[in-house]
Amino acid sequence: MKHTKLRHALTLGVFILIVGGFCVLRLVVSPPAILSSERRRPAKLPDFTLSNVLDARFTNGFEPFAADTFPFRETMRTIRAKTVFDVFRQTDKSGLFTYNLGGTVGAGKFAAVNEAEYRKFTAKINAVTERYLGDLNVFYAVIPDKSAYVDGDYPDYDHELAAGILADALPKLTAIDLYPALDASSFYRTDLHWDQTKIGAVVNMIVGSAYEFNDTVTVGDFRGVYAGQIALPLEPDAMSYVPVPHVTAEYLGEDMAFHGGAVYDLGADGFGSVDPYNLFLRGPQSLIVLTNTETDSARHLYIFRDSFSSSLAPLIAETGAYKTVTLIDLRYIDWRLLEQMVTFEPNSDALFLYGAQVLNDASIQKVNA
Amino acid sequence: MLFSGITFLFWFLPTVLAVYFILPTRRGNMLVRNTWLLLASLVFYAWGEPKFAILMIAQIISGWVFGLLIERGRGTKASKYALIACLAVGLGGLAFFKYADFFLANLNLIPHVDIPLLRIALPIGISFYTFQILSYDIDLYRGETAVQRNVLTFATYVSLFPQLIAGPIVRYVDVERELTARTHSVENFAVGTRRFVAGLAKKVLIANVLAEFVALVGAQNTTLAAWLYAIAYGLQIYYDFSGYTDMAIGLGLMFGFKFLENFNYPYIADSITDFWRRWHISLSTWFRDYVYIPLGGNRRGAARQVLNILVVWTLTGFWHGAGWNFILWGAYFGVLLLIEKFVLAKFLDKLPSALRHLYVILLILVSWIFFASTSAHEIGARLGALVGSGTLSVSPPVTEYYLRSYAVPLVIALFGATPLPKRLLSHLETSKYAPILTVLEPLAVAALLIVSTAYLVDGSFNPFIYFRF
């Protein structure tokens, strides 16, 4: 009886302590301006107005605000991740999984090939090719997802399946098979992207050279997008870049004119931004022209691309195989306006280069094929 | 507002509890605290869809006024007319807001009929609070309860937020005394806390996790996936709904109310009849007392009993949703219960216990396919997949991967659906190791509450299946 009373009192005390404690903490602890691991701002509390209350906009917006500004949110996310992997012994958390690479843990995401999305995507590639690239040598390559290279029984990227779909859907284009040029160590452990210092073989495969990139500069630790999503305390990667002294970059500005800028941006818009991968060519950009100032080549390369090319293209330009490398990101530019900003030189090369996960979501390429 | 939400757990609940226990109860008078509970309940309800709070208030006032009229006309036909009017208003509201588009869509199947649908959003919990109001007025008409002359007390009964939007369906007679005179104690609050947190964990850590698994295997076209889908959905809906009920009962205890149990380990039933004594008890007893028995029950011969059973179970299915799949689901159980009653009863008694359980589980799993499907095509495809019809393969690697990944939550869910955990706890409580519970229980409550909160903070999948009813 005595024990029962004490048990009830302790149970009650624990409940009040936790519920009341967090209730008070949310009042006294200021929420962060940025949820850095999730690379976004916390949801804002909707304005408390009569119209917002009556049409439930206030109440519907309250729960995301309450969750985003919850005290010790990052710790709570880690508790969930630990429960998923260590208590429930699940092998993934909403498609995110961990793997071991030389004794260090990395994270990846399922990227099973979605044939329907691949078909939509390739229809868009064909449309762009037909309109602009009739006089060019047009190539394509898919960047295999790193899940294809790590051990595990995950529903991962099937390179043969992807290659077969693309070959069937892009009969007029020439394929470049990047699969043999990569392995698990080619990618950041904590991010989906490849590590620029480990993709020399990819560069040489694309340009047909035997160029060697020996110098690297390390700028700091890098916790990639998967580290934030999976919410486990993963050891950070090292963020390094390969110097490209012969390459200059010009970016298309909001004034629709090109402006010179650094290839590697160590400032607030680059490595210091929410996504440190923006070190390479300042992250999301609609149009960039890289020029090799030393080469004798007069050839041009046009890359239709996603973020992987931000780290690859400077290396291609540095080889001197091309005078210019133009990077076109159709997510940020209307393809119908391309001819106003890009002159596609006849007999040049064009390359459609996309990561497997981007190919799985055709909707992000705003091309009305 | 969801019980399993940060807004409820760390904003609404602590505020309501703190003010509730600060408010005075002069000589045991609960009016002030009831008024606070009523206000809190209206905010709780209006949080999801403010305009429907007006509908609920209107239904409450009409139920209360009809109650007064039933009492005033007692012994005359006026009382009967008042009850009929009350049923018309209550069921009419339900029919309009929940079923209007279903009726119109079916009328539109007639050639040359094309009536525009009303596209009315379903007011949350309307099926539950309508049945509660009706139970009060019917019981009052039958003389089984006293009239409630205080509209605030009546409104508190109907809108009491712990049971407002997903049950259990609490009858007025069961809480009549507690509405005006109830006691609060550390023991009740602690037991309520334990029950609430257990329900929260059942919902967030089991039902929501199983919901992910259901979505994954539901998209796989294999025989193994079809079975896993049926099993996991059966467990998900049990943990979802019984978890909500646990939270409701726990919250009730915190505020001094003792709601009746709504579940009693339904998956250990050894007949379909037994299953419905253990699943959503407040609904099946409601239909028994307010539909089946008034229709004559088993007192008017076998033919009438058959009809009554079919009517009651078709209505039970229809109560769950405005769709043919729900009607089919209810009728399916009506037919099964008839077969059991008139054909299988003696045969089942002679079967080994394991076979009886297997018989029940198989039929229940099939029923969930009716319940979860949105079209006849889907029902056919999912039932066919169970026997390998139309599937791509029996067991592909991806399905097996998902099974491995969710094996532990599935095993925990299966174990927790039996009385074994409760028996173990009871055994521990009476053993020499009982003192260990003094530490173990608070620790378990703390761990489950924090981990459940962690899942909610990280934005996991979190809908309640029974909200749509």
mmCIF file with all atom_site columns, C-alpha atoms in Angstrom, chain B residues 171-339:
data_model
loop_
_atom_site.group_PDB
_atom_site.id
_atom_site.type_symbol
_atom_site.label_atom_id
_atom_site.label_alt_id
_atom_site.label_comp_id
_atom_site.label_asym_id
_atom_site.label_entity_id
_atom_site.label_seq_id
_atom_site.pdbx_PDB_ins_code
_atom_site.Cartn_x
_atom_site.Cartn_y
_atom_site.Cartn_z
_atom_site.occupancy
_atom_site.B_iso_or_equiv
_atom_site.pdbx_formal_charge
_atom_site.auth_seq_id
_atom_site.auth_comp_id
_atom_site.auth_asym_id
_atom_site.auth_atom_id
_atom_site.pdbx_PDB_model_num
ATOM 1   C CA . ARG B 1 171 ? -24.016 7.590   -22.052 1.00 0.00 ? 171 ARG B CA 1
ATOM 2   C CA . TYR B 1 172 ? -25.483 10.248  -19.853 1.00 0.00 ? 172 TYR B CA 1
ATOM 3   C CA . VAL B 1 173 ? -26.582 7.703   -17.253 1.00 0.00 ? 173 VAL B CA 1
ATOM 4   C CA . ASP B 1 174 ? -22.987 6.553   -16.850 1.00 0.00 ? 174 ASP B CA 1
ATOM 5   C CA . VAL B 1 175 ? -21.633 9.989   -15.937 1.00 0.00 ? 175 VAL B CA 1
ATOM 6   C CA . GLU B 1 176 ? -24.765 11.635  -14.560 1.00 0.00 ? 176 GLU B CA 1
ATOM 7   C CA . ARG B 1 177 ? -23.557 11.554  -10.985 1.00 0.00 ? 177 ARG B CA 1
ATOM 8   C CA . GLU B 1 178 ? -19.999 12.539  -11.810 1.00 0.00 ? 178 GLU B CA 1
ATOM 9   C CA . LEU B 1 179 ? -21.197 15.609  -13.691 1.00 0.00 ? 179 LEU B CA 1
ATOM 10  C CA . THR B 1 180 ? -22.414 17.142  -10.472 1.00 0.00 ? 180 THR B CA 1
ATOM 11  C CA . ALA B 1 181 ? -20.397 15.398  -7.775  1.00 0.00 ? 181 ALA B CA 1
ATOM 12  C CA . ARG B 1 182 ? -17.076 13.768  -8.514  1.00 0.00 ? 182 ARG B CA 1
ATOM 13  C CA . THR B 1 183 ? -13.948 13.242  -6.550  1.00 0.00 ? 183 THR B CA 1
ATOM 14  C CA . HIS B 1 184 ? -10.363 13.933  -7.488  1.00 0.00 ? 184 HIS B CA 1
ATOM 15  C CA . SER B 1 185 ? -7.414  12.106  -6.036  1.00 0.00 ? 185 SER B CA 1
ATOM 16  C CA . VAL B 1 186 ? -3.719  11.592  -6.582  1.00 0.00 ? 186 VAL B CA 1
ATOM 17  C CA . GLU B 1 187 ? -4.446  7.923   -7.228  1.00 0.00 ? 187 GLU B CA 1
ATOM 18  C CA . ASN B 1 188 ? -7.056  8.652   -9.912  1.00 0.00 ? 188 ASN B CA 1
ATOM 19  C CA . PHE B 1 189 ? -4.826  11.242  -11.521 1.00 0.00 ? 189 PHE B CA 1
ATOM 20  C CA . ALA B 1 190 ? -1.809  8.915   -11.498 1.00 0.00 ? 190 ALA B CA 1
ATOM 21  C CA . VAL B 1 191 ? -3.801  6.006   -12.920 1.00 0.00 ? 191 VAL B CA 1
ATOM 22  C CA . GLY B 1 192 ? -5.216  8.382   -15.511 1.00 0.00 ? 192 GLY B CA 1
ATOM 23  C CA . THR B 1 193 ? -1.734  9.605   -16.347 1.00 0.00 ? 193 THR B CA 1
ATOM 24  C CA . ARG B 1 194 ? -0.495  6.061   -16.816 1.00 0.00 ? 194 ARG B CA 1
ATOM 25  C CA . ARG B 1 195 ? -3.451  5.228   -19.027 1.00 0.00 ? 195 ARG B CA 1
ATOM 26  C CA . PHE B 1 196 ? -3.097  8.416   -21.047 1.00 0.00 ? 196 PHE B CA 1
ATOM 27  C CA . VAL B 1 197 ? 0.606   7.937   -21.682 1.00 0.00 ? 197 VAL B CA 1
ATOM 28  C CA . ALA B 1 198 ? 0.063   4.268   -22.582 1.00 0.00 ? 198 ALA B CA 1
ATOM 29  C CA . GLY B 1 199 ? -2.572  5.339   -25.093 1.00 0.00 ? 199 GLY B CA 1
ATOM 30  C CA . LEU B 1 200 ? -0.307  8.039   -26.475 1.00 0.00 ? 200 LEU B CA 1
ATOM 31  C CA . ALA B 1 201 ? 2.487   5.508   -26.970 1.00 0.00 ? 201 ALA B CA 1
ATOM 32  C CA . LYS B 1 202 ? 0.089   3.022   -28.575 1.00 0.00 ? 202 LYS B CA 1
ATOM 33  C CA . LYS B 1 203 ? -0.956  5.689   -31.014 1.00 0.00 ? 203 LYS B CA 1
ATOM 34  C CA . VAL B 1 204 ? 2.366   7.369   -31.767 1.00 0.00 ? 204 VAL B CA 1
ATOM 35  C CA . LEU B 1 205 ? 4.878   4.552   -31.405 1.00 0.00 ? 205 LEU B CA 1
ATOM 36  C CA . ILE B 1 206 ? 2.812   1.627   -32.679 1.00 0.00 ? 206 ILE B CA 1
ATOM 37  C CA . ALA B 1 207 ? -0.170  2.765   -34.781 1.00 0.00 ? 207 ALA B CA 1
ATOM 38  C CA . ASN B 1 208 ? 1.708   5.510   -36.613 1.00 0.00 ? 208 ASN B CA 1
ATOM 39  C CA . VAL B 1 209 ? 4.713   3.267   -37.280 1.00 0.00 ? 209 VAL B CA 1
ATOM 40  C CA . LEU B 1 210 ? 2.419   0.514   -38.532 1.00 0.00 ? 210 LEU B CA 1
ATOM 41  C CA . ALA B 1 211 ? 0.705   3.095   -40.739 1.00 0.00 ? 211 ALA B CA 1
ATOM 42  C CA . GLU B 1 212 ? 4.041   3.641   -42.517 1.00 0.00 ? 212 GLU B CA 1
ATOM 43  C CA . PHE B 1 213 ? 4.363   -0.103  -42.985 1.00 0.00 ? 213 PHE B CA 1
ATOM 44  C CA . VAL B 1 214 ? 0.768   -0.374  -44.246 1.00 0.00 ? 214 VAL B CA 1
ATOM 45  C CA . ALA B 1 215 ? 1.458   2.331   -46.838 1.00 0.00 ? 215 ALA B CA 1
ATOM 46  C CA . LEU B 1 216 ? 4.658   0.616   -47.993 1.00 0.00 ? 216 LEU B CA 1
ATOM 47  C CA . VAL B 1 217 ? 3.291   -2.914  -48.335 1.00 0.00 ? 217 VAL B CA 1
ATOM 48  C CA . GLY B 1 218 ? -0.056  -1.598  -49.576 1.00 0.00 ? 218 GLY B CA 1
ATOM 49  C CA . ALA B 1 219 ? 1.744   -0.322  -52.662 1.00 0.00 ? 219 ALA B CA 1
ATOM 50  C CA . GLN B 1 220 ? 3.362   -3.715  -53.349 1.00 0.00 ? 220 GLN B CA 1
ATOM 51  C CA . ASN B 1 221 ? 1.606   -6.110  -55.668 1.00 0.00 ? 221 ASN B CA 1
ATOM 52  C CA . THR B 1 222 ? 2.644   -9.405  -54.088 1.00 0.00 ? 222 THR B CA 1
ATOM 53  C CA . THR B 1 223 ? 0.918   -12.129 -52.106 1.00 0.00 ? 223 THR B CA 1
ATOM 54  C CA . LEU B 1 224 ? 3.152   -11.629 -49.083 1.00 0.00 ? 224 LEU B CA 1
ATOM 55  C CA . ALA B 1 225 ? 2.458   -7.891  -49.177 1.00 0.00 ? 225 ALA B CA 1
ATOM 56  C CA . ALA B 1 226 ? -1.302  -8.522  -49.349 1.00 0.00 ? 226 ALA B CA 1
ATOM 57  C CA . TRP B 1 227 ? -1.198  -10.579 -46.150 1.00 0.00 ? 227 TRP B CA 1
ATOM 58  C CA . LEU B 1 228 ? 1.118   -8.155  -44.426 1.00 0.00 ? 228 LEU B CA 1
ATOM 59  C CA . TYR B 1 229 ? -1.185  -5.298  -45.423 1.00 0.00 ? 229 TYR B CA 1
ATOM 60  C CA . ALA B 1 230 ? -4.227  -7.004  -43.897 1.00 0.00 ? 230 ALA B CA 1
ATOM 61  C CA . ILE B 1 231 ? -2.411  -7.983  -40.700 1.00 0.00 ? 231 ILE B CA 1
ATOM 62  C CA . ALA B 1 232 ? -0.717  -4.613  -40.249 1.00 0.00 ? 232 ALA B CA 1
ATOM 63  C CA . TYR B 1 233 ? -3.872  -2.641  -40.986 1.00 0.00 ? 233 TYR B CA 1
ATOM 64  C CA . GLY B 1 234 ? -5.782  -4.748  -38.446 1.00 0.00 ? 234 GLY B CA 1
ATOM 65  C CA . LEU B 1 235 ? -3.151  -3.970  -35.843 1.00 0.00 ? 235 LEU B CA 1
ATOM 66  C CA . GLN B 1 236 ? -2.893  -0.314  -36.867 1.00 0.00 ? 236 GLN B CA 1
ATOM 67  C CA . ILE B 1 237 ? -6.618  0.358   -36.508 1.00 0.00 ? 237 ILE B CA 1
ATOM 68  C CA . TYR B 1 238 ? -6.669  -1.461  -33.169 1.00 0.00 ? 238 TYR B CA 1
ATOM 69  C CA . TYR B 1 239 ? -3.767  0.538   -31.755 1.00 0.00 ? 239 TYR B CA 1
ATOM 70  C CA . ASP B 1 240 ? -5.051  3.740   -33.302 1.00 0.00 ? 240 ASP B CA 1
ATOM 71  C CA . PHE B 1 241 ? -8.545  3.475   -31.879 1.00 0.00 ? 241 PHE B CA 1
ATOM 72  C CA . SER B 1 242 ? -7.798  1.706   -28.597 1.00 0.00 ? 242 SER B CA 1
ATOM 73  C CA . GLY B 1 243 ? -4.896  4.113   -28.062 1.00 0.00 ? 243 GLY B CA 1
ATOM 74  C CA . TYR B 1 244 ? -7.300  7.019   -28.463 1.00 0.00 ? 244 TYR B CA 1
ATOM 75  C CA . THR B 1 245 ? -9.715  5.329   -26.076 1.00 0.00 ? 245 THR B CA 1
ATOM 76  C CA . ASP B 1 246 ? -6.953  4.836   -23.505 1.00 0.00 ? 246 ASP B CA 1
ATOM 77  C CA . MET B 1 247 ? -6.100  8.527   -23.751 1.00 0.00 ? 247 MET B CA 1
ATOM 78  C CA . ALA B 1 248 ? -9.785  9.436   -23.370 1.00 0.00 ? 248 ALA B CA 1
ATOM 79  C CA . ILE B 1 249 ? -10.238 7.202   -20.340 1.00 0.00 ? 249 ILE B CA 1
ATOM 80  C CA . GLY B 1 250 ? -6.984  8.472   -18.833 1.00 0.00 ? 250 GLY B CA 1
ATOM 81  C CA . LEU B 1 251 ? -7.961  12.108  -19.304 1.00 0.00 ? 251 LEU B CA 1
ATOM 82  C CA . GLY B 1 252 ? -11.390 11.348  -17.861 1.00 0.00 ? 252 GLY B CA 1
ATOM 83  C CA . LEU B 1 253 ? -9.751  9.973   -14.721 1.00 0.00 ? 253 LEU B CA 1
ATOM 84  C CA . MET B 1 254 ? -7.583  13.066  -14.386 1.00 0.00 ? 254 MET B CA 1
ATOM 85  C CA . PHE B 1 255 ? -10.769 15.167  -14.315 1.00 0.00 ? 255 PHE B CA 1
ATOM 86  C CA . GLY B 1 256 ? -12.647 12.745  -12.067 1.00 0.00 ? 256 GLY B CA 1
ATOM 87  C CA . PHE B 1 257 ? -14.736 10.869  -14.685 1.00 0.00 ? 257 PHE B CA 1
ATOM 88  C CA . LYS B 1 258 ? -14.793 7.108   -15.081 1.00 0.00 ? 258 LYS B CA 1
ATOM 89  C CA . PHE B 1 259 ? -15.616 6.212   -18.667 1.00 0.00 ? 259 PHE B CA 1
ATOM 90  C CA . LEU B 1 260 ? -16.504 2.623   -19.513 1.00 0.00 ? 260 LEU B CA 1
ATOM 91  C CA . GLU B 1 261 ? -14.009 0.448   -21.358 1.00 0.00 ? 261 GLU B CA 1
ATOM 92  C CA . ASN B 1 262 ? -14.297 0.336   -25.138 1.00 0.00 ? 262 ASN B CA 1
ATOM 93  C CA . PHE B 1 263 ? -11.921 -2.555  -25.938 1.00 0.00 ? 263 PHE B CA 1
ATOM 94  C CA . ASN B 1 264 ? -11.165 -5.875  -24.313 1.00 0.00 ? 264 ASN B CA 1
ATOM 95  C CA . TYR B 1 265 ? -8.417  -7.578  -26.336 1.00 0.00 ? 265 TYR B CA 1
ATOM 96  C CA . PRO B 1 266 ? -10.608 -8.168  -29.402 1.00 0.00 ? 266 PRO B CA 1
ATOM 97  C CA . TYR B 1 267 ? -7.994  -10.218 -31.256 1.00 0.00 ? 267 TYR B CA 1
ATOM 98  C CA . ILE B 1 268 ? -8.150  -13.013 -28.699 1.00 0.00 ? 268 ILE B CA 1
ATOM 99  C CA . ALA B 1 269 ? -11.857 -13.543 -29.449 1.00 0.00 ? 269 ALA B CA 1
ATOM 100 C CA . ASP B 1 270 ? -12.848 -17.127 -30.250 1.00 0.00 ? 270 ASP B CA 1
ATOM 101 C CA . SER B 1 271 ? -15.925 -16.236 -32.299 1.00 0.00 ? 271 SER B CA 1
ATOM 102 C CA . ILE B 1 272 ? -17.183 -13.249 -34.259 1.00 0.00 ? 272 ILE B CA 1
ATOM 103 C CA . THR B 1 273 ? -19.865 -12.788 -31.617 1.00 0.00 ? 273 THR B CA 1
ATOM 104 C CA . ASP B 1 274 ? -17.120 -12.659 -29.013 1.00 0.00 ? 274 ASP B CA 1
ATOM 105 C CA . PHE B 1 275 ? -15.126 -10.211 -31.145 1.00 0.00 ? 275 PHE B CA 1
ATOM 106 C CA . TRP B 1 276 ? -17.986 -7.718  -31.107 1.00 0.00 ? 276 TRP B CA 1
ATOM 107 C CA . ARG B 1 277 ? -18.223 -8.010  -27.340 1.00 0.00 ? 277 ARG B CA 1
ATOM 108 C CA . ARG B 1 278 ? -14.612 -6.845  -27.247 1.00 0.00 ? 278 ARG B CA 1
ATOM 109 C CA . TRP B 1 279 ? -14.338 -4.284  -30.081 1.00 0.00 ? 279 TRP B CA 1
ATOM 110 C CA . HIS B 1 280 ? -15.786 -0.762  -29.840 1.00 0.00 ? 280 HIS B CA 1
ATOM 111 C CA . ILE B 1 281 ? -17.989 -1.936  -27.007 1.00 0.00 ? 281 ILE B CA 1
ATOM 112 C CA . SER B 1 282 ? -19.725 1.427   -26.564 1.00 0.00 ? 282 SER B CA 1
ATOM 113 C CA . LEU B 1 283 ? -20.935 1.392   -30.187 1.00 0.00 ? 283 LEU B CA 1
ATOM 114 C CA . SER B 1 284 ? -22.156 -2.212  -30.292 1.00 0.00 ? 284 SER B CA 1
ATOM 115 C CA . THR B 1 285 ? -24.006 -1.816  -26.992 1.00 0.00 ? 285 THR B CA 1
ATOM 116 C CA . TRP B 1 286 ? -25.495 1.463   -28.247 1.00 0.00 ? 286 TRP B CA 1
ATOM 117 C CA . PHE B 1 287 ? -26.915 -0.251  -31.310 1.00 0.00 ? 287 PHE B CA 1
ATOM 118 C CA . ARG B 1 288 ? -28.072 -3.190  -29.176 1.00 0.00 ? 288 ARG B CA 1
ATOM 119 C CA . ASP B 1 289 ? -29.926 -0.995  -26.684 1.00 0.00 ? 289 ASP B CA 1
ATOM 120 C CA . TYR B 1 290 ? -31.275 1.688   -29.001 1.00 0.00 ? 290 TYR B CA 1
ATOM 121 C CA . VAL B 1 291 ? -31.886 -0.194  -32.270 1.00 0.00 ? 291 VAL B CA 1
ATOM 122 C CA . TYR B 1 292 ? -31.804 -3.987  -31.935 1.00 0.00 ? 292 TYR B CA 1
ATOM 123 C CA . ILE B 1 293 ? -33.936 -4.320  -28.799 1.00 0.00 ? 293 ILE B CA 1
ATOM 124 C CA . PRO B 1 294 ? -36.520 -1.654  -29.860 1.00 0.00 ? 294 PRO B CA 1
ATOM 125 C CA . LEU B 1 295 ? -36.843 -3.504  -33.189 1.00 0.00 ? 295 LEU B CA 1
ATOM 126 C CA . GLY B 1 296 ? -37.865 -6.577  -31.232 1.00 0.00 ? 296 GLY B CA 1
ATOM 127 C CA . GLY B 1 297 ? -34.486 -8.210  -30.759 1.00 0.00 ? 297 GLY B CA 1
ATOM 128 C CA . ASN B 1 298 ? -34.951 -11.962 -30.561 1.00 0.00 ? 298 ASN B CA 1
ATOM 129 C CA . ARG B 1 299 ? -38.432 -11.742 -29.046 1.00 0.00 ? 299 ARG B CA 1
ATOM 130 C CA . ARG B 1 300 ? -40.460 -11.888 -32.265 1.00 0.00 ? 300 ARG B CA 1
ATOM 131 C CA . GLY B 1 301 ? -39.368 -15.116 -33.858 1.00 0.00 ? 301 GLY B CA 1
ATOM 132 C CA . ALA B 1 302 ? -36.360 -16.241 -35.854 1.00 0.00 ? 302 ALA B CA 1
ATOM 133 C CA . ALA B 1 303 ? -37.266 -14.479 -39.104 1.00 0.00 ? 303 ALA B CA 1
ATOM 134 C CA . ARG B 1 304 ? -37.626 -11.135 -37.379 1.00 0.00 ? 304 ARG B CA 1
ATOM 135 C CA . GLN B 1 305 ? -34.414 -11.698 -35.474 1.00 0.00 ? 305 GLN B CA 1
ATOM 136 C CA . VAL B 1 306 ? -32.548 -12.350 -38.718 1.00 0.00 ? 306 VAL B CA 1
ATOM 137 C CA . LEU B 1 307 ? -33.932 -9.128  -40.155 1.00 0.00 ? 307 LEU B CA 1
ATOM 138 C CA . ASN B 1 308 ? -33.090 -7.192  -36.983 1.00 0.00 ? 308 ASN B CA 1
ATOM 139 C CA . ILE B 1 309 ? -29.508 -8.434  -36.981 1.00 0.00 ? 309 ILE B CA 1
ATOM 140 C CA . LEU B 1 310 ? -29.017 -7.544  -40.627 1.00 0.00 ? 310 LEU B CA 1
ATOM 141 C CA . VAL B 1 311 ? -30.518 -4.081  -40.123 1.00 0.00 ? 311 VAL B CA 1
ATOM 142 C CA . VAL B 1 312 ? -28.418 -3.376  -37.049 1.00 0.00 ? 312 VAL B CA 1
ATOM 143 C CA . TRP B 1 313 ? -25.150 -4.467  -38.637 1.00 0.00 ? 313 TRP B CA 1
ATOM 144 C CA . THR B 1 314 ? -25.787 -2.695  -41.902 1.00 0.00 ? 314 THR B CA 1
ATOM 145 C CA . LEU B 1 315 ? -26.442 0.462   -39.880 1.00 0.00 ? 315 LEU B CA 1
ATOM 146 C CA . THR B 1 316 ? -23.317 -0.189  -37.819 1.00 0.00 ? 316 THR B CA 1
ATOM 147 C CA . GLY B 1 317 ? -21.298 -0.317  -41.016 1.00 0.00 ? 317 GLY B CA 1
ATOM 148 C CA . PHE B 1 318 ? -22.988 2.788   -42.365 1.00 0.00 ? 318 PHE B CA 1
ATOM 149 C CA . TRP B 1 319 ? -22.267 4.648   -39.127 1.00 0.00 ? 319 TRP B CA 1
ATOM 150 C CA . HIS B 1 320 ? -18.568 4.200   -39.847 1.00 0.00 ? 320 HIS B CA 1
ATOM 151 C CA . GLY B 1 321 ? -18.699 6.056   -43.119 1.00 0.00 ? 321 GLY B CA 1
ATOM 152 C CA . ALA B 1 322 ? -20.724 7.197   -46.083 1.00 0.00 ? 322 ALA B CA 1
ATOM 153 C CA . GLY B 1 323 ? -19.522 4.518   -48.480 1.00 0.00 ? 323 GLY B CA 1
ATOM 154 C CA . TRP B 1 324 ? -20.656 1.196   -49.840 1.00 0.00 ? 324 TRP B CA 1
ATOM 155 C CA . ASN B 1 325 ? -17.521 -0.447  -48.477 1.00 0.00 ? 325 ASN B CA 1
ATOM 156 C CA . PHE B 1 326 ? -18.670 0.394   -44.935 1.00 0.00 ? 326 PHE B CA 1
ATOM 157 C CA . ILE B 1 327 ? -22.184 -0.896  -45.626 1.00 0.00 ? 327 ILE B CA 1
ATOM 158 C CA . LEU B 1 328 ? -20.660 -4.060  -47.060 1.00 0.00 ? 328 LEU B CA 1
ATOM 159 C CA . TRP B 1 329 ? -18.372 -4.316  -44.036 1.00 0.00 ? 329 TRP B CA 1
ATOM 160 C CA . GLY B 1 330 ? -21.319 -4.076  -41.631 1.00 0.00 ? 330 GLY B CA 1
ATOM 161 C CA . ALA B 1 331 ? -23.494 -6.484  -43.638 1.00 0.00 ? 331 ALA B CA 1
ATOM 162 C CA . TYR B 1 332 ? -20.549 -8.909  -43.782 1.00 0.00 ? 332 TYR B CA 1
ATOM 163 C CA . PHE B 1 333 ? -20.513 -9.022  -39.999 1.00 0.00 ? 333 PHE B CA 1
ATOM 164 C CA . GLY B 1 334 ? -24.307 -9.312  -39.884 1.00 0.00 ? 334 GLY B CA 1
ATOM 165 C CA . VAL B 1 335 ? -24.164 -12.382 -42.105 1.00 0.00 ? 335 VAL B CA 1
ATOM 166 C CA . LEU B 1 336 ? -21.255 -13.877 -40.153 1.00 0.00 ? 336 LEU B CA 1
ATOM 167 C CA . LEU B 1 337 ? -23.095 -13.397 -36.872 1.00 0.00 ? 337 LEU B CA 1
ATOM 168 C CA . LEU B 1 338 ? -26.208 -15.055 -38.304 1.00 0.00 ? 338 LEU B CA 1
ATOM 169 C CA . ILE B 1 339 ? -24.193 -17.992 -39.600 1.00 0.00 ? 339 ILE B CA 1
#
